[in-house]
mmCIF file of C-alpha atoms in Angstrom:
data_model
loop_
_atom_site.group_PDB
_atom_site.id
_atom_site.type_symbol
_atom_site.label_atom_id
_atom_site.label_comp_id
_atom_site.label_asym_id
_atom_site.label_seq_id
_atom_site.Cartn_x
_atom_site.Cartn_y
_atom_site.Cartn_z
ATOM 1 C CA UNK A 85 111.854 106.902 -26.171
ATOM 2 C CA UNK A 86 108.964 106.692 -28.362
ATOM 3 C CA UNK A 87 108.808 110.921 -29.767
ATOM 4 C CA UNK A 88 106.281 112.998 -29.008
ATOM 5 C CA UNK A 89 102.920 111.879 -29.570
ATOM 6 C CA UNK A 90 99.770 113.785 -31.505
ATOM 7 C CA UNK A 91 96.956 112.422 -32.381
ATOM 8 C CA UNK A 92 94.923 111.857 -34.814
ATOM 9 C CA UNK A 93 96.920 112.199 -37.945
ATOM 10 C CA UNK A 94 94.483 112.954 -40.413
ATOM 11 C CA UNK A 95 91.601 114.765 -39.461
ATOM 12 C CA UNK A 96 88.505 115.765 -41.632
ATOM 13 C CA UNK A 97 85.398 118.414 -40.719
ATOM 14 C CA UNK A 98 82.605 120.133 -41.671
ATOM 15 C CA UNK A 99 82.924 123.551 -41.690
ATOM 16 C CA UNK A 100 81.861 124.984 -37.884
ATOM 17 C CA UNK A 101 82.431 121.799 -35.812
ATOM 18 C CA UNK A 102 85.099 121.880 -33.008
ATOM 19 C CA UNK A 103 88.483 120.307 -33.619
ATOM 20 C CA UNK A 104 90.855 118.674 -30.980
ATOM 21 C CA UNK A 105 94.165 118.246 -31.847
ATOM 22 C CA UNK A 106 96.190 116.511 -29.163
ATOM 23 C CA UNK A 107 100.413 116.112 -28.282
ATOM 24 C CA UNK A 108 101.816 113.640 -25.563
ATOM 25 C CA UNK A 109 105.368 115.478 -25.258
ATOM 26 C CA UNK A 110 108.455 113.480 -24.633
ATOM 27 C CA UNK A 111 108.635 112.721 -20.967
ATOM 28 C CA UNK A 112 111.112 115.431 -18.618
ATOM 29 C CA UNK A 113 110.842 118.183 -21.419
ATOM 30 C CA UNK A 114 109.690 120.971 -19.836
ATOM 31 C CA UNK A 115 108.779 122.776 -22.863
ATOM 32 C CA UNK A 116 105.657 122.234 -25.601
ATOM 33 C CA UNK A 117 105.152 124.310 -28.837
ATOM 34 C CA UNK A 118 102.083 124.390 -31.356
ATOM 35 C CA UNK A 119 102.943 125.259 -34.531
ATOM 36 C CA UNK A 120 100.890 125.394 -37.342
ATOM 37 C CA UNK A 121 102.407 125.019 -40.828
ATOM 38 C CA UNK A 122 101.316 126.212 -44.561
ATOM 39 C CA UNK A 123 102.379 126.587 -48.086
ATOM 40 C CA UNK A 124 101.599 130.240 -48.037
ATOM 41 C CA UNK A 125 102.572 131.332 -44.462
ATOM 42 C CA UNK A 126 105.168 127.860 -43.657
ATOM 43 C CA UNK A 127 105.525 127.649 -39.984
ATOM 44 C CA UNK A 128 104.137 129.909 -37.583
ATOM 45 C CA UNK A 129 104.250 129.818 -33.113
ATOM 46 C CA UNK A 130 100.780 129.324 -32.299
ATOM 47 C CA UNK A 131 101.417 129.011 -28.782
ATOM 48 C CA UNK A 132 104.153 127.449 -25.833
ATOM 49 C CA UNK A 133 104.284 126.694 -22.658
ATOM 50 C CA UNK A 134 106.725 126.063 -20.151
ATOM 51 C CA UNK A 135 105.933 124.058 -16.872
ATOM 52 C CA UNK A 136 102.732 123.483 -18.097
ATOM 53 C CA UNK A 137 102.028 127.423 -17.993
ATOM 54 C CA UNK A 138 101.501 129.206 -21.491
ATOM 55 C CA UNK A 139 104.214 131.736 -21.983
ATOM 56 C CA UNK A 140 103.604 132.738 -25.573
ATOM 57 C CA UNK A 141 100.117 132.767 -27.275
ATOM 58 C CA UNK A 142 100.199 135.945 -29.299
ATOM 59 C CA UNK A 143 100.789 133.764 -32.002
ATOM 60 C CA UNK A 144 96.761 131.940 -31.938
ATOM 61 C CA UNK A 145 95.468 133.609 -34.919
ATOM 62 C CA UNK A 146 91.586 133.634 -33.172
ATOM 63 C CA UNK A 147 89.625 133.167 -30.529
ATOM 64 C CA UNK A 148 89.145 130.170 -32.087
ATOM 65 C CA UNK A 149 91.867 128.510 -31.165
ATOM 66 C CA UNK A 150 92.776 126.789 -27.410
ATOM 67 C CA UNK A 151 95.188 125.360 -26.176
ATOM 68 C CA UNK A 152 95.665 123.737 -22.425
ATOM 69 C CA UNK A 153 98.608 121.798 -20.748
ATOM 70 C CA UNK A 154 96.810 120.509 -17.855
ATOM 71 C CA UNK A 155 99.570 118.680 -16.674
ATOM 72 C CA UNK A 156 102.991 118.033 -18.253
ATOM 73 C CA UNK A 157 102.373 115.005 -20.478
ATOM 74 C CA UNK A 158 99.114 115.959 -22.239
ATOM 75 C CA UNK A 159 98.020 118.953 -24.514
ATOM 76 C CA UNK A 160 95.416 120.243 -26.272
ATOM 77 C CA UNK A 161 95.398 122.543 -28.671
ATOM 78 C CA UNK A 162 91.352 123.018 -29.906
ATOM 79 C CA UNK A 163 89.449 124.499 -32.882
ATOM 80 C CA UNK A 164 85.923 126.029 -32.453
ATOM 81 C CA UNK A 165 84.088 126.843 -35.071
ATOM 82 C CA UNK A 166 86.447 125.783 -37.297
ATOM 83 C CA UNK A 167 86.594 126.936 -40.967
ATOM 84 C CA UNK A 168 88.155 126.360 -44.143
ATOM 85 C CA UNK A 169 91.431 128.308 -43.840
ATOM 86 C CA UNK A 170 92.129 126.364 -40.387
ATOM 87 C CA UNK A 171 93.261 123.563 -43.288
ATOM 88 C CA UNK A 172 97.317 122.653 -42.109
ATOM 89 C CA UNK A 173 99.497 120.354 -40.109
ATOM 90 C CA UNK A 174 99.527 121.479 -37.106
ATOM 91 C CA UNK A 175 102.903 120.302 -35.213
ATOM 92 C CA UNK A 176 103.568 119.739 -31.628
ATOM 93 C CA UNK A 177 107.209 119.813 -30.397
ATOM 94 C CA UNK A 178 109.003 120.077 -26.721
ATOM 95 C CA UNK A 179 112.074 120.568 -25.593
ATOM 96 C CA UNK A 180 114.345 119.689 -22.593
ATOM 97 C CA UNK A 181 114.381 122.905 -21.616
ATOM 98 C CA UNK A 182 113.363 126.505 -23.672
ATOM 99 C CA UNK A 183 113.463 126.083 -26.672
ATOM 100 C CA UNK A 184 115.580 128.585 -27.582
ATOM 101 C CA UNK A 185 118.410 126.939 -25.911
ATOM 102 C CA UNK A 186 117.260 123.160 -26.808
ATOM 103 C CA UNK A 187 116.634 121.493 -29.886
ATOM 104 C CA UNK A 188 113.102 120.828 -30.398
ATOM 105 C CA UNK A 189 111.250 117.216 -31.181
ATOM 106 C CA UNK A 190 108.595 117.787 -33.473
ATOM 107 C CA UNK A 191 105.888 114.935 -34.071
ATOM 108 C CA UNK A 192 104.807 113.680 -36.809
ATOM 109 C CA UNK A 193 101.788 116.690 -37.029
ATOM 110 C CA UNK A 194 97.859 116.460 -37.314
ATOM 111 C CA UNK A 195 97.048 117.264 -41.240
ATOM 112 C CA UNK A 196 93.649 119.106 -41.250
ATOM 113 C CA UNK A 197 91.197 119.768 -43.349
ATOM 114 C CA UNK A 198 87.653 121.689 -42.800
ATOM 115 C CA UNK A 199 85.314 121.534 -45.722
ATOM 116 C CA UNK B 140 108.632 143.058 -38.955
ATOM 117 C CA UNK B 141 111.546 141.321 -37.661
ATOM 118 C CA UNK B 142 111.374 137.763 -39.726
ATOM 119 C CA UNK B 143 113.433 134.735 -40.789
ATOM 120 C CA UNK B 144 114.031 134.636 -44.499
ATOM 121 C CA UNK B 145 114.766 131.573 -47.381
ATOM 122 C CA UNK B 146 115.641 133.194 -50.232
ATOM 123 C CA UNK B 147 114.998 130.054 -52.361
ATOM 124 C CA UNK B 148 111.276 128.422 -51.884
ATOM 125 C CA UNK B 149 112.339 125.261 -54.574
ATOM 126 C CA UNK B 150 115.780 124.106 -55.246
ATOM 127 C CA UNK B 151 116.730 121.320 -58.112
ATOM 128 C CA UNK B 152 119.957 120.109 -58.017
ATOM 129 C CA UNK B 153 121.856 117.275 -59.051
ATOM 130 C CA UNK B 154 123.092 114.604 -57.135
ATOM 131 C CA UNK B 155 126.719 115.338 -56.297
ATOM 132 C CA UNK B 156 126.255 119.185 -57.228
ATOM 133 C CA UNK B 157 127.411 121.846 -54.592
ATOM 134 C CA UNK B 158 124.105 122.996 -52.107
ATOM 135 C CA UNK B 159 124.221 126.218 -50.814
ATOM 136 C CA UNK B 160 120.524 127.645 -48.836
ATOM 137 C CA UNK B 161 120.361 131.361 -47.607
ATOM 138 C CA UNK B 162 118.787 132.581 -44.746
ATOM 139 C CA UNK B 163 118.891 135.775 -43.273
ATOM 140 C CA UNK B 164 117.532 136.986 -40.441
ATOM 141 C CA UNK B 165 116.325 141.159 -38.954
ATOM 142 C CA UNK B 166 116.590 140.737 -35.972
ATOM 143 C CA UNK B 167 119.378 142.941 -33.427
ATOM 144 C CA UNK B 168 120.855 141.339 -30.074
ATOM 145 C CA UNK B 169 121.549 137.844 -29.631
ATOM 146 C CA UNK B 170 119.979 134.647 -31.253
ATOM 147 C CA UNK B 171 120.739 131.014 -31.550
ATOM 148 C CA UNK B 172 120.397 129.557 -34.627
ATOM 149 C CA UNK B 173 119.521 126.271 -35.966
ATOM 150 C CA UNK B 174 118.688 124.271 -39.376
ATOM 151 C CA UNK B 175 115.928 121.904 -38.577
ATOM 152 C CA UNK B 176 114.731 118.909 -41.999
ATOM 153 C CA UNK B 177 111.795 117.432 -42.833
ATOM 154 C CA UNK B 178 111.978 114.217 -44.965
ATOM 155 C CA UNK B 179 108.974 113.235 -46.956
ATOM 156 C CA UNK B 180 106.409 112.220 -44.690
ATOM 157 C CA UNK B 181 108.604 112.983 -41.888
ATOM 158 C CA UNK B 182 108.634 115.190 -39.140
ATOM 159 C CA UNK B 183 111.099 117.771 -38.684
ATOM 160 C CA UNK B 184 114.092 117.088 -36.743
ATOM 161 C CA UNK B 185 117.967 118.919 -36.023
ATOM 162 C CA UNK B 186 120.120 119.283 -39.171
ATOM 163 C CA UNK B 187 122.922 121.653 -36.781
ATOM 164 C CA UNK B 188 122.677 124.266 -34.537
ATOM 165 C CA UNK B 189 124.709 127.554 -33.219
ATOM 166 C CA UNK B 190 125.222 129.060 -30.050
ATOM 167 C CA UNK B 191 128.488 130.741 -29.679
ATOM 168 C CA UNK B 192 132.067 130.199 -30.374
ATOM 169 C CA UNK B 193 133.444 129.188 -33.860
ATOM 170 C CA UNK B 194 130.719 130.475 -36.335
ATOM 171 C CA UNK B 195 131.256 127.423 -38.685
ATOM 172 C CA UNK B 196 129.411 124.580 -37.581
ATOM 173 C CA UNK B 197 129.050 121.021 -38.793
ATOM 174 C CA UNK B 198 125.669 118.715 -38.847
ATOM 175 C CA UNK B 199 125.050 115.261 -39.638
ATOM 176 C CA UNK B 200 125.003 113.732 -43.061
ATOM 177 C CA UNK B 201 127.289 116.312 -44.279
ATOM 178 C CA UNK B 202 125.829 119.495 -43.451
ATOM 179 C CA UNK B 203 128.102 122.695 -42.363
ATOM 180 C CA UNK B 204 126.374 126.749 -41.789
ATOM 181 C CA UNK B 205 128.053 129.466 -41.938
ATOM 182 C CA UNK B 206 127.276 132.266 -39.254
ATOM 183 C CA UNK B 207 128.441 135.591 -40.392
ATOM 184 C CA UNK B 208 126.894 138.292 -37.576
ATOM 185 C CA UNK B 209 127.556 141.396 -39.725
ATOM 186 C CA UNK B 210 125.343 139.845 -42.471
ATOM 187 C CA UNK B 211 122.718 138.601 -40.575
ATOM 188 C CA UNK B 212 123.199 135.390 -42.005
ATOM 189 C CA UNK B 213 123.102 131.801 -41.474
ATOM 190 C CA UNK B 214 123.534 129.946 -44.368
ATOM 191 C CA UNK B 215 123.277 125.861 -45.013
ATOM 192 C CA UNK B 216 125.944 124.363 -47.684
ATOM 193 C CA UNK B 217 126.670 120.368 -48.637
ATOM 194 C CA UNK B 218 129.471 120.111 -50.903
ATOM 195 C CA UNK B 219 128.298 117.393 -52.844
ATOM 196 C CA UNK B 220 124.112 116.505 -52.405
ATOM 197 C CA UNK B 221 122.346 113.240 -52.697
ATOM 198 C CA UNK B 222 119.401 112.061 -53.986
ATOM 199 C CA UNK B 223 118.724 111.037 -50.237
ATOM 200 C CA UNK B 224 118.623 114.462 -49.295
ATOM 201 C CA UNK B 225 115.448 115.861 -50.938
ATOM 202 C CA UNK B 226 113.599 117.490 -48.240
ATOM 203 C CA UNK B 227 112.335 120.900 -46.969
ATOM 204 C CA UNK B 228 115.132 122.882 -44.743
ATOM 205 C CA UNK B 229 113.956 125.244 -42.323
ATOM 206 C CA UNK B 230 116.247 128.011 -40.910
ATOM 207 C CA UNK B 231 114.689 128.431 -37.051
ATOM 208 C CA UNK B 232 116.634 131.823 -35.147
ATOM 209 C CA UNK B 233 115.676 131.932 -31.019
ATOM 210 C CA UNK B 234 115.505 135.470 -29.581
ATOM 211 C CA UNK B 235 117.201 134.758 -26.776
ATOM 212 C CA UNK B 236 115.278 138.049 -25.205
ATOM 213 C CA UNK B 237 111.822 136.946 -26.210
ATOM 214 C CA UNK B 238 112.493 133.397 -25.472
ATOM 215 C CA UNK B 239 110.875 131.871 -28.851
ATOM 216 C CA UNK B 240 111.605 130.058 -31.795
ATOM 217 C CA UNK B 241 110.798 131.738 -35.043
ATOM 218 C CA UNK B 242 111.019 129.662 -38.286
ATOM 219 C CA UNK B 243 111.523 130.630 -41.695
ATOM 220 C CA UNK B 244 109.222 129.745 -44.909
ATOM 221 C CA UNK B 245 110.966 126.901 -45.802
ATOM 222 C CA UNK B 246 113.421 126.052 -49.006
ATOM 223 C CA UNK B 247 111.964 122.436 -50.686
ATOM 224 C CA UNK B 248 115.177 120.688 -52.403
ATOM 225 C CA UNK B 249 115.048 117.987 -55.016
ATOM 226 C CA UNK B 250 117.267 115.849 -55.686
ATOM 227 C CA UNK B 251 117.820 114.822 -59.500
ATOM 228 C CA UNK B 252 119.559 111.158 -60.031
#
């Protein structure tokens, strides 16, 4: 089992550019979560999917952020346009069932720097 | 606002010292509780969890946590820490009615060799 795979590991971009973060969950896992980690706010839940359907996106900070899960093995988090305050580590996690009952398996994260 | 609070942002201990990291949550109703650990340069991984039953739960690497419902607390403990326990520790609460997991801001633990 390769675990949750995120790409890229690091992304440096200029303000105003579009950024796309990618995630491949563990095969067979039905739930997928996107978190953002910063020093100030810790780990924030942005959005989560169950069976490819977005269940709760109330944590998505603004319309600049969007997430998709076109199939069970792939999800993207897009920021357009990016801003310096978006700089953070973005984690994807998956679980076999609803996250409340199943421990989350995290990817290694994408460290985003917006200059 | 409902939240998960970890009282200590940064803890420094010597090897063999005892550890207790605090976690309190402010949700009413039924919750599931977790502690995750993030070793330097690695992703978060599960340390232990509480769903029901014995409120004292054992996790990996000698860690344990006690759920005290009346205090809305789920403190993490280890009787004797090792240098390899240097990491960031996150408490997490899953609200069963909301189907959502909320993390605390984390506690950075630094063990002096």
